[in-house]
Amino acid sequence: FFYFPETHGISFRIQISVKEVLDTDVLLKLLFHLPVNYPSTLPDISVTSDQLTRAQCMDVREKLLEEAKQHLSEPMVHDLILWVQQHLKDVIKQSAAVCNEKTTLSKGTEDGIWMLLLHLDHMRAKAKYVKTVEKWASNLRLTGRLMFMGKIILILLQGDRNSIKEYLILQKTSKVDVDSSGKKCKEKMMRVLCETELQSQHKRFQTFEVKEYSAPEELQKEFETAGLITLFYEFVPPLLK
């Protein structure tokens, strides 16, 4: 449970177990961000689950936001949780049908703008590493931020999906850093925190920039300006511990 001052509203995480979906229990992790003027403004919702695919989680999120619109201007979180417990099965069935349709029709959402958030453990040869990341982003026409805050290093990228995939391959297979003895080495300590299609509430970065932040609040502001506050709440607080 995170609480941020009035300017940011309030964010909290809820885990629920839904029975009898595909004959197994599904553990859903819901992250709600209630803006300051909630409930006259819709909450931002993030849905994750180890038992569901990312596409299914996105579908559940979309359906929850549609349901939220029915409850605008009245407290709705409790109703939304009840709704998802009752309707998860239907959403997943629908999601599977749509998914099959998409595969047969076309590449589905390959053409949209995608976003990637990476966490790096360290950079020994920082100047060289930063130059390499800037060069890859520029060559692949990716925008975003390389962010340093204390020991935390995050790379946030936006661009077409194939470029994002290509970037990931470069990041994993190129000798981008040096090991403790100074020999060139590949990146082995990278984690993909999030890879998803850009939603309407997310803003596009126009450029790729390298930025240093002196406090978590500054980093939070960067995410907030980009309409990515739920991404911040979901992935950054655990790194601060």
PDB file of C-alpha atoms in Angstrom:
ATOM      1  CA  PHE A   1       0.000   0.000   0.000  1.00  0.00           C
ATOM      2  CA  PHE A   2       1.578   3.296  -1.107  1.00  0.00           C
ATOM      3  CA  TYR A   3       0.324   6.693  -0.072  1.00  0.00           C
ATOM      4  CA  PHE A   4       1.547   9.833  -1.810  1.00  0.00           C
ATOM      5  CA  PRO A   5       0.654  13.458  -0.994  1.00  0.00           C
ATOM      6  CA  GLU A   6      -2.523  15.149  -2.271  1.00  0.00           C
ATOM      7  CA  THR A   7      -0.797  16.212  -5.484  1.00  0.00           C
ATOM      8  CA  HIS A   8      -0.465  12.583  -6.607  1.00  0.00           C
ATOM      9  CA  GLY A   9      -3.623  11.004  -5.238  1.00  0.00           C
ATOM     10  CA  ILE A  10      -3.341   7.554  -3.739  1.00  0.00           C
ATOM     11  CA  SER A  11      -2.144   4.164  -4.985  1.00  0.00           C
ATOM     12  CA  PHE A  12      -2.732   0.711  -3.595  1.00  0.00           C
ATOM     13  CA  ARG A  13      -2.291  -2.921  -4.584  1.00  0.00           C
ATOM     14  CA  ILE A  14      -4.910  -5.638  -4.126  1.00  0.00           C
ATOM     15  CA  GLN A  15      -4.455  -9.372  -4.703  1.00  0.00           C
ATOM     16  CA  ILE A  16      -7.515 -11.509  -5.323  1.00  0.00           C
ATOM     17  CA  SER A  17      -7.891 -15.169  -6.082  1.00  0.00           C
ATOM     18  CA  VAL A  18     -10.587 -16.049  -8.620  1.00  0.00           C
ATOM     19  CA  LYS A  19     -11.905 -19.612  -8.589  1.00  0.00           C
ATOM     20  CA  GLU A  20     -12.843 -21.931 -11.423  1.00  0.00           C
ATOM     21  CA  VAL A  21     -11.149 -20.183 -14.309  1.00  0.00           C
ATOM     22  CA  LEU A  22      -9.896 -22.916 -16.626  1.00  0.00           C
ATOM     23  CA  ASP A  23     -10.344 -25.213 -13.579  1.00  0.00           C
ATOM     24  CA  THR A  24      -7.570 -23.475 -11.651  1.00  0.00           C
ATOM     25  CA  ASP A  25      -7.381 -20.575  -9.222  1.00  0.00           C
ATOM     26  CA  VAL A  26      -6.106 -17.397 -10.814  1.00  0.00           C
ATOM     27  CA  LEU A  27      -4.258 -14.940  -8.599  1.00  0.00           C
ATOM     28  CA  LEU A  28      -4.837 -11.427  -9.919  1.00  0.00           C
ATOM     29  CA  LYS A  29      -2.710  -8.496  -8.785  1.00  0.00           C
ATOM     30  CA  LEU A  30      -4.565  -5.221  -9.251  1.00  0.00           C
ATOM     31  CA  LEU A  31      -2.872  -1.862  -8.822  1.00  0.00           C
ATOM     32  CA  PHE A  32      -5.203   1.123  -8.522  1.00  0.00           C
ATOM     33  CA  HIS A  33      -4.039   4.724  -8.773  1.00  0.00           C
ATOM     34  CA  LEU A  34      -6.804   7.069  -7.658  1.00  0.00           C
ATOM     35  CA  PRO A  35      -6.190  10.624  -8.898  1.00  0.00           C
ATOM     36  CA  VAL A  36      -6.803  13.573  -6.576  1.00  0.00           C
ATOM     37  CA  ASN A  37     -10.267  14.257  -8.073  1.00  0.00           C
ATOM     38  CA  TYR A  38     -11.399  10.599  -7.900  1.00  0.00           C
ATOM     39  CA  PRO A  39     -14.189   9.464  -8.214  1.00  0.00           C
ATOM     40  CA  SER A  40     -15.111  12.184 -10.737  1.00  0.00           C
ATOM     41  CA  THR A  41     -11.991  11.046 -12.641  1.00  0.00           C
ATOM     42  CA  LEU A  42     -11.418   7.382 -13.529  1.00  0.00           C
ATOM     43  CA  PRO A  43      -8.720   5.488 -11.631  1.00  0.00           C
ATOM     44  CA  ASP A  44      -5.722   4.159 -13.526  1.00  0.00           C
ATOM     45  CA  ILE A  45      -5.600   0.364 -13.221  1.00  0.00           C
ATOM     46  CA  SER A  46      -2.817  -2.121 -13.810  1.00  0.00           C
ATOM     47  CA  VAL A  47      -3.498  -5.873 -13.952  1.00  0.00           C
ATOM     48  CA  THR A  48      -0.896  -8.626 -13.649  1.00  0.00           C
ATOM     49  CA  SER A  49      -1.132 -12.373 -13.075  1.00  0.00           C
ATOM     50  CA  ASP A  50       1.277 -15.285 -13.382  1.00  0.00           C
ATOM     51  CA  GLN A  51      -1.542 -17.524 -14.636  1.00  0.00           C
ATOM     52  CA  LEU A  52      -2.639 -15.230 -17.483  1.00  0.00           C
ATOM     53  CA  THR A  53      -0.863 -14.010 -20.588  1.00  0.00           C
ATOM     54  CA  ARG A  54      -0.009 -10.325 -20.927  1.00  0.00           C
ATOM     55  CA  ALA A  55      -2.722  -9.983 -23.595  1.00  0.00           C
ATOM     56  CA  GLN A  56      -5.324 -11.450 -21.220  1.00  0.00           C
ATOM     57  CA  CYS A  57      -4.229  -9.054 -18.467  1.00  0.00           C
ATOM     58  CA  MET A  58      -4.596  -6.137 -20.915  1.00  0.00           C
ATOM     59  CA  ASP A  59      -8.105  -7.348 -21.800  1.00  0.00           C
ATOM     60  CA  VAL A  60      -9.092  -7.599 -18.128  1.00  0.00           C
ATOM     61  CA  ARG A  61      -7.739  -4.051 -17.597  1.00  0.00           C
ATOM     62  CA  GLU A  62      -9.690  -2.679 -20.578  1.00  0.00           C
ATOM     63  CA  LYS A  63     -12.930  -4.320 -19.387  1.00  0.00           C
ATOM     64  CA  LEU A  64     -12.366  -2.957 -15.855  1.00  0.00           C
ATOM     65  CA  LEU A  65     -11.908   0.566 -17.233  1.00  0.00           C
ATOM     66  CA  GLU A  66     -15.111   0.180 -19.298  1.00  0.00           C
ATOM     67  CA  GLU A  67     -16.910  -0.960 -16.147  1.00  0.00           C
ATOM     68  CA  ALA A  68     -15.408   1.970 -14.193  1.00  0.00           C
ATOM     69  CA  LYS A  69     -17.024   4.413 -16.659  1.00  0.00           C
ATOM     70  CA  GLN A  70     -20.443   3.078 -15.541  1.00  0.00           C
ATOM     71  CA  HIS A  71     -19.623   4.134 -11.960  1.00  0.00           C
ATOM     72  CA  LEU A  72     -18.093   7.550 -12.670  1.00  0.00           C
ATOM     73  CA  SER A  73     -18.512  10.016  -9.767  1.00  0.00           C
ATOM     74  CA  GLU A  74     -19.227   7.276  -7.197  1.00  0.00           C
ATOM     75  CA  PRO A  75     -16.620   5.250  -5.236  1.00  0.00           C
ATOM     76  CA  MET A  76     -16.057   2.208  -7.434  1.00  0.00           C
ATOM     77  CA  VAL A  77     -13.042   0.136  -6.366  1.00  0.00           C
ATOM     78  CA  HIS A  78     -15.100  -2.356  -4.365  1.00  0.00           C
ATOM     79  CA  ASP A  79     -17.599  -2.750  -7.256  1.00  0.00           C
ATOM     80  CA  LEU A  80     -14.761  -3.274  -9.730  1.00  0.00           C
ATOM     81  CA  ILE A  81     -13.237  -6.029  -7.595  1.00  0.00           C
ATOM     82  CA  LEU A  82     -16.609  -7.795  -7.323  1.00  0.00           C
ATOM     83  CA  TRP A  83     -17.099  -7.364 -11.065  1.00  0.00           C
ATOM     84  CA  VAL A  84     -13.753  -8.936 -11.971  1.00  0.00           C
ATOM     85  CA  GLN A  85     -14.408 -11.887  -9.634  1.00  0.00           C
ATOM     86  CA  GLN A  86     -17.726 -12.554 -11.367  1.00  0.00           C
ATOM     87  CA  HIS A  87     -16.675 -11.922 -14.979  1.00  0.00           C
ATOM     88  CA  LEU A  88     -13.055 -13.013 -15.257  1.00  0.00           C
ATOM     89  CA  LYS A  89     -14.021 -16.323 -16.853  1.00  0.00           C
ATOM     90  CA  ASP A  90     -15.983 -14.590 -19.649  1.00  0.00           C
ATOM     91  CA  VAL A  91     -13.229 -12.053 -20.314  1.00  0.00           C
ATOM     92  CA  ILE A  92     -10.644 -14.828 -20.679  1.00  0.00           C
ATOM     93  CA  LYS A  93     -12.886 -16.841 -23.022  1.00  0.00           C
ATOM     94  CA  GLN A  94     -13.476 -13.744 -25.152  1.00  0.00           C
ATOM     95  CA  SER A  95      -9.783 -12.910 -25.049  1.00  0.00           C
ATOM     96  CA  ALA A  96      -8.883 -16.382 -26.388  1.00  0.00           C
ATOM     97  CA  ALA A  97     -11.408 -16.043 -29.231  1.00  0.00           C
ATOM     98  CA  VAL A  98     -10.119 -12.589 -30.221  1.00  0.00           C
ATOM     99  CA  CYS A  99      -6.551 -13.812 -29.990  1.00  0.00           C
ATOM    100  CA  ASN A 100      -7.229 -16.686 -32.413  1.00  0.00           C
ATOM    101  CA  GLU A 101      -8.964 -14.283 -34.769  1.00  0.00           C
ATOM    102  CA  LYS A 102      -6.024 -11.896 -34.697  1.00  0.00           C
ATOM    103  CA  THR A 103      -3.485 -14.592 -35.450  1.00  0.00           C
ATOM    104  CA  THR A 104      -5.451 -15.741 -38.462  1.00  0.00           C
ATOM    105  CA  LEU A 105      -6.258 -12.227 -39.689  1.00  0.00           C
ATOM    106  CA  SER A 106      -2.987 -10.387 -39.260  1.00  0.00           C
ATOM    107  CA  LYS A 107      -0.132  -9.695 -36.916  1.00  0.00           C
ATOM    108  CA  GLY A 108      -2.583  -8.215 -34.421  1.00  0.00           C
ATOM    109  CA  THR A 109      -1.149  -5.234 -32.595  1.00  0.00           C
ATOM    110  CA  GLU A 110       2.392  -5.483 -33.978  1.00  0.00           C
ATOM    111  CA  ASP A 111       1.940  -2.107 -35.694  1.00  0.00           C
ATOM    112  CA  GLY A 112       1.279  -0.003 -32.575  1.00  0.00           C
ATOM    113  CA  ILE A 113       3.877   1.897 -30.575  1.00  0.00           C
ATOM    114  CA  TRP A 114       5.454  -0.263 -27.872  1.00  0.00           C
ATOM    115  CA  MET A 115       7.192   0.554 -24.637  1.00  0.00           C
ATOM    116  CA  LEU A 116       9.979  -1.257 -22.831  1.00  0.00           C
ATOM    117  CA  LEU A 117      11.230  -0.723 -19.268  1.00  0.00           C
ATOM    118  CA  LEU A 118      14.574  -2.329 -18.350  1.00  0.00           C
ATOM    119  CA  HIS A 119      16.464  -2.455 -15.071  1.00  0.00           C
ATOM    120  CA  LEU A 120      20.275  -2.726 -15.148  1.00  0.00           C
ATOM    121  CA  ASP A 121      22.220  -3.832 -12.108  1.00  0.00           C
ATOM    122  CA  HIS A 122      25.348  -1.743 -12.760  1.00  0.00           C
ATOM    123  CA  MET A 123      27.570  -0.078 -15.353  1.00  0.00           C
ATOM    124  CA  ARG A 124      31.299  -0.400 -14.823  1.00  0.00           C
ATOM    125  CA  ALA A 125      32.349   1.388 -18.019  1.00  0.00           C
ATOM    126  CA  LYS A 126      29.595   3.977 -17.682  1.00  0.00           C
ATOM    127  CA  ALA A 127      30.627   6.511 -20.366  1.00  0.00           C
ATOM    128  CA  LYS A 128      31.084   3.841 -23.046  1.00  0.00           C
ATOM    129  CA  TYR A 129      27.901   2.013 -22.031  1.00  0.00           C
ATOM    130  CA  VAL A 130      25.820   5.227 -22.174  1.00  0.00           C
ATOM    131  CA  LYS A 131      27.215   6.095 -25.638  1.00  0.00           C
ATOM    132  CA  THR A 132      26.314   2.596 -26.895  1.00  0.00           C
ATOM    133  CA  VAL A 133      22.722   2.834 -25.597  1.00  0.00           C
ATOM    134  CA  GLU A 134      22.337   6.305 -27.176  1.00  0.00           C
ATOM    135  CA  LYS A 135      23.640   4.989 -30.504  1.00  0.00           C
ATOM    136  CA  TRP A 136      21.268   1.982 -30.521  1.00  0.00           C
ATOM    137  CA  ALA A 137      18.273   4.159 -29.612  1.00  0.00           C
ATOM    138  CA  SER A 138      19.137   6.596 -32.381  1.00  0.00           C
ATOM    139  CA  ASN A 139      19.716   3.880 -35.035  1.00  0.00           C
ATOM    140  CA  LEU A 140      16.447   2.126 -34.151  1.00  0.00           C
ATOM    141  CA  ARG A 141      14.519   5.425 -33.876  1.00  0.00           C
ATOM    142  CA  LEU A 142      13.579   4.741 -30.266  1.00  0.00           C
ATOM    143  CA  THR A 143      12.760   7.573 -27.860  1.00  0.00           C
ATOM    144  CA  GLY A 144      12.733   7.552 -24.066  1.00  0.00           C
ATOM    145  CA  ARG A 145      15.090   7.914 -21.129  1.00  0.00           C
ATOM    146  CA  LEU A 146      18.191   6.323 -19.640  1.00  0.00           C
ATOM    147  CA  MET A 147      17.649   7.097 -15.951  1.00  0.00           C
ATOM    148  CA  PHE A 148      20.133   7.082 -13.081  1.00  0.00           C
ATOM    149  CA  MET A 149      18.954   7.533  -9.484  1.00  0.00           C
ATOM    150  CA  GLY A 150      21.406   6.476  -6.789  1.00  0.00           C
ATOM    151  CA  LYS A 151      22.277   2.883  -7.662  1.00  0.00           C
ATOM    152  CA  ILE A 152      19.142   2.430  -9.770  1.00  0.00           C
ATOM    153  CA  ILE A 153      19.572   2.332 -13.554  1.00  0.00           C
ATOM    154  CA  LEU A 154      16.455   2.186 -15.738  1.00  0.00           C
ATOM    155  CA  ILE A 155      16.038   2.314 -19.509  1.00  0.00           C
ATOM    156  CA  LEU A 156      12.600   3.334 -20.796  1.00  0.00           C
ATOM    157  CA  LEU A 157      12.131   3.025 -24.544  1.00  0.00           C
ATOM    158  CA  GLN A 158       9.274   3.705 -26.966  1.00  0.00           C
ATOM    159  CA  GLY A 159       9.082   2.811 -30.643  1.00  0.00           C
ATOM    160  CA  ASP A 160       7.759   0.235 -33.060  1.00  0.00           C
ATOM    161  CA  ARG A 161       7.671  -3.307 -31.782  1.00  0.00           C
ATOM    162  CA  ASN A 162      10.310  -4.742 -34.110  1.00  0.00           C
ATOM    163  CA  SER A 163      12.788  -2.016 -33.104  1.00  0.00           C
ATOM    164  CA  ILE A 164      12.101  -2.757 -29.434  1.00  0.00           C
ATOM    165  CA  LYS A 165      12.759  -6.463 -30.057  1.00  0.00           C
ATOM    166  CA  GLU A 166      15.937  -5.631 -31.984  1.00  0.00           C
ATOM    167  CA  TYR A 167      17.116  -3.395 -29.139  1.00  0.00           C
ATOM    168  CA  LEU A 168      16.631  -6.248 -26.650  1.00  0.00           C
ATOM    169  CA  ILE A 169      18.724  -8.577 -28.812  1.00  0.00           C
ATOM    170  CA  LEU A 170      21.538  -5.981 -29.034  1.00  0.00           C
ATOM    171  CA  GLN A 171      21.414  -5.372 -25.295  1.00  0.00           C
ATOM    172  CA  LYS A 172      21.689  -9.098 -24.533  1.00  0.00           C
ATOM    173  CA  THR A 173      24.237 -10.139 -27.144  1.00  0.00           C
ATOM    174  CA  SER A 174      26.702  -7.215 -27.462  1.00  0.00           C
ATOM    175  CA  LYS A 175      29.719  -6.645 -25.266  1.00  0.00           C
ATOM    176  CA  VAL A 176      28.465  -3.447 -23.672  1.00  0.00           C
ATOM    177  CA  ASP A 177      30.401  -3.340 -20.394  1.00  0.00           C
ATOM    178  CA  VAL A 178      33.596  -4.592 -18.745  1.00  0.00           C
ATOM    179  CA  ASP A 179      33.896  -7.192 -15.989  1.00  0.00           C
ATOM    180  CA  SER A 180      35.805  -6.744 -12.709  1.00  0.00           C
ATOM    181  CA  SER A 181      39.093  -7.485 -14.463  1.00  0.00           C
ATOM    182  CA  GLY A 182      38.425  -4.887 -17.183  1.00  0.00           C
ATOM    183  CA  LYS A 183      37.600  -7.385 -19.963  1.00  0.00           C
ATOM    184  CA  LYS A 184      34.696  -6.582 -22.301  1.00  0.00           C
ATOM    185  CA  CYS A 185      31.572  -8.492 -21.340  1.00  0.00           C
ATOM    186  CA  LYS A 186      27.896  -8.915 -22.214  1.00  0.00           C
ATOM    187  CA  GLU A 187      25.035  -7.619 -20.069  1.00  0.00           C
ATOM    188  CA  LYS A 188      24.012 -10.490 -17.797  1.00  0.00           C
ATOM    189  CA  MET A 189      22.234  -8.572 -15.048  1.00  0.00           C
ATOM    190  CA  MET A 190      19.402  -7.004 -17.023  1.00  0.00           C
ATOM    191  CA  ARG A 191      15.719  -7.467 -16.166  1.00  0.00           C
ATOM    192  CA  VAL A 192      12.803  -6.659 -18.435  1.00  0.00           C
ATOM    193  CA  LEU A 193      10.330  -5.054 -16.016  1.00  0.00           C
ATOM    194  CA  CYS A 194       7.670  -4.302 -18.596  1.00  0.00           C
ATOM    195  CA  GLU A 195       7.111  -4.679 -22.347  1.00  0.00           C
ATOM    196  CA  THR A 196       3.712  -3.481 -23.485  1.00  0.00           C
ATOM    197  CA  GLU A 197       1.807  -1.554 -26.113  1.00  0.00           C
ATOM    198  CA  LEU A 198       1.507   2.182 -25.515  1.00  0.00           C
ATOM    199  CA  GLN A 199      -1.960   3.087 -24.185  1.00  0.00           C
ATOM    200  CA  SER A 200      -3.920   6.273 -24.853  1.00  0.00           C
ATOM    201  CA  GLN A 201      -3.054   7.731 -21.429  1.00  0.00           C
ATOM    202  CA  HIS A 202       0.702   7.304 -22.019  1.00  0.00           C
ATOM    203  CA  LYS A 203       2.538  10.220 -23.605  1.00  0.00           C
ATOM    204  CA  ARG A 204       5.114   9.762 -26.356  1.00  0.00           C
ATOM    205  CA  PHE A 205       8.679  10.808 -25.640  1.00  0.00           C
ATOM    206  CA  GLN A 206       9.934  12.951 -28.535  1.00  0.00           C
ATOM    207  CA  THR A 207      13.649  12.373 -27.873  1.00  0.00           C
ATOM    208  CA  PHE A 208      16.002   9.940 -26.143  1.00  0.00           C
ATOM    209  CA  GLU A 209      17.737  11.548 -23.156  1.00  0.00           C
ATOM    210  CA  VAL A 210      20.153  10.467 -20.441  1.00  0.00           C
ATOM    211  CA  LYS A 211      19.092  11.904 -17.071  1.00  0.00           C
ATOM    212  CA  GLU A 212      20.309  11.763 -13.469  1.00  0.00           C
ATOM    213  CA  TYR A 213      17.860  12.175 -10.570  1.00  0.00           C
ATOM    214  CA  SER A 214      18.846  12.979  -7.006  1.00  0.00           C
ATOM    215  CA  ALA A 215      15.663  11.715  -5.299  1.00  0.00           C
ATOM    216  CA  PRO A 216      12.815   9.215  -5.902  1.00  0.00           C
ATOM    217  CA  GLU A 217      10.392  12.182  -6.111  1.00  0.00           C
ATOM    218  CA  GLU A 218      12.230  13.493  -9.201  1.00  0.00           C
ATOM    219  CA  LEU A 219      12.071  10.089 -10.846  1.00  0.00           C
ATOM    220  CA  GLN A 220       8.389   9.830  -9.951  1.00  0.00           C
ATOM    221  CA  LYS A 221       7.763  13.240 -11.575  1.00  0.00           C
ATOM    222  CA  GLU A 222       9.377  12.005 -14.829  1.00  0.00           C
ATOM    223  CA  PHE A 223       7.034   9.000 -14.963  1.00  0.00           C
ATOM    224  CA  GLU A 224       4.063  11.130 -13.970  1.00  0.00           C
ATOM    225  CA  THR A 225       4.681  13.704 -16.724  1.00  0.00           C
ATOM    226  CA  ALA A 226       4.719  10.842 -19.238  1.00  0.00           C
ATOM    227  CA  GLY A 227       1.370   9.481 -17.971  1.00  0.00           C
ATOM    228  CA  LEU A 228       3.211   6.403 -16.644  1.00  0.00           C
ATOM    229  CA  ILE A 229       2.564   6.786 -12.918  1.00  0.00           C
ATOM    230  CA  THR A 230       1.141   3.242 -12.523  1.00  0.00           C
ATOM    231  CA  LEU A 231       4.307   1.899 -14.156  1.00  0.00           C
ATOM    232  CA  PHE A 232       6.313   3.814 -11.553  1.00  0.00           C
ATOM    233  CA  TYR A 233       4.248   2.511  -8.610  1.00  0.00           C
ATOM    234  CA  GLU A 234       4.404  -1.047  -9.888  1.00  0.00           C
ATOM    235  CA  PHE A 235       8.145  -1.350 -10.558  1.00  0.00           C
ATOM    236  CA  VAL A 236      10.153   1.399  -8.852  1.00  0.00           C
ATOM    237  CA  PRO A 237       9.276   1.150  -5.092  1.00  0.00           C
ATOM    238  CA  PRO A 238      10.569  -2.479  -4.885  1.00  0.00           C
ATOM    239  CA  LEU A 239      13.928  -1.273  -6.312  1.00  0.00           C
ATOM    240  CA  LEU A 240      14.200   1.433  -3.642  1.00  0.00           C
ATOM    241  CA  LYS A 241      14.173  -1.090  -0.787  1.00  0.00           C
TER     242      LYS A 241
END
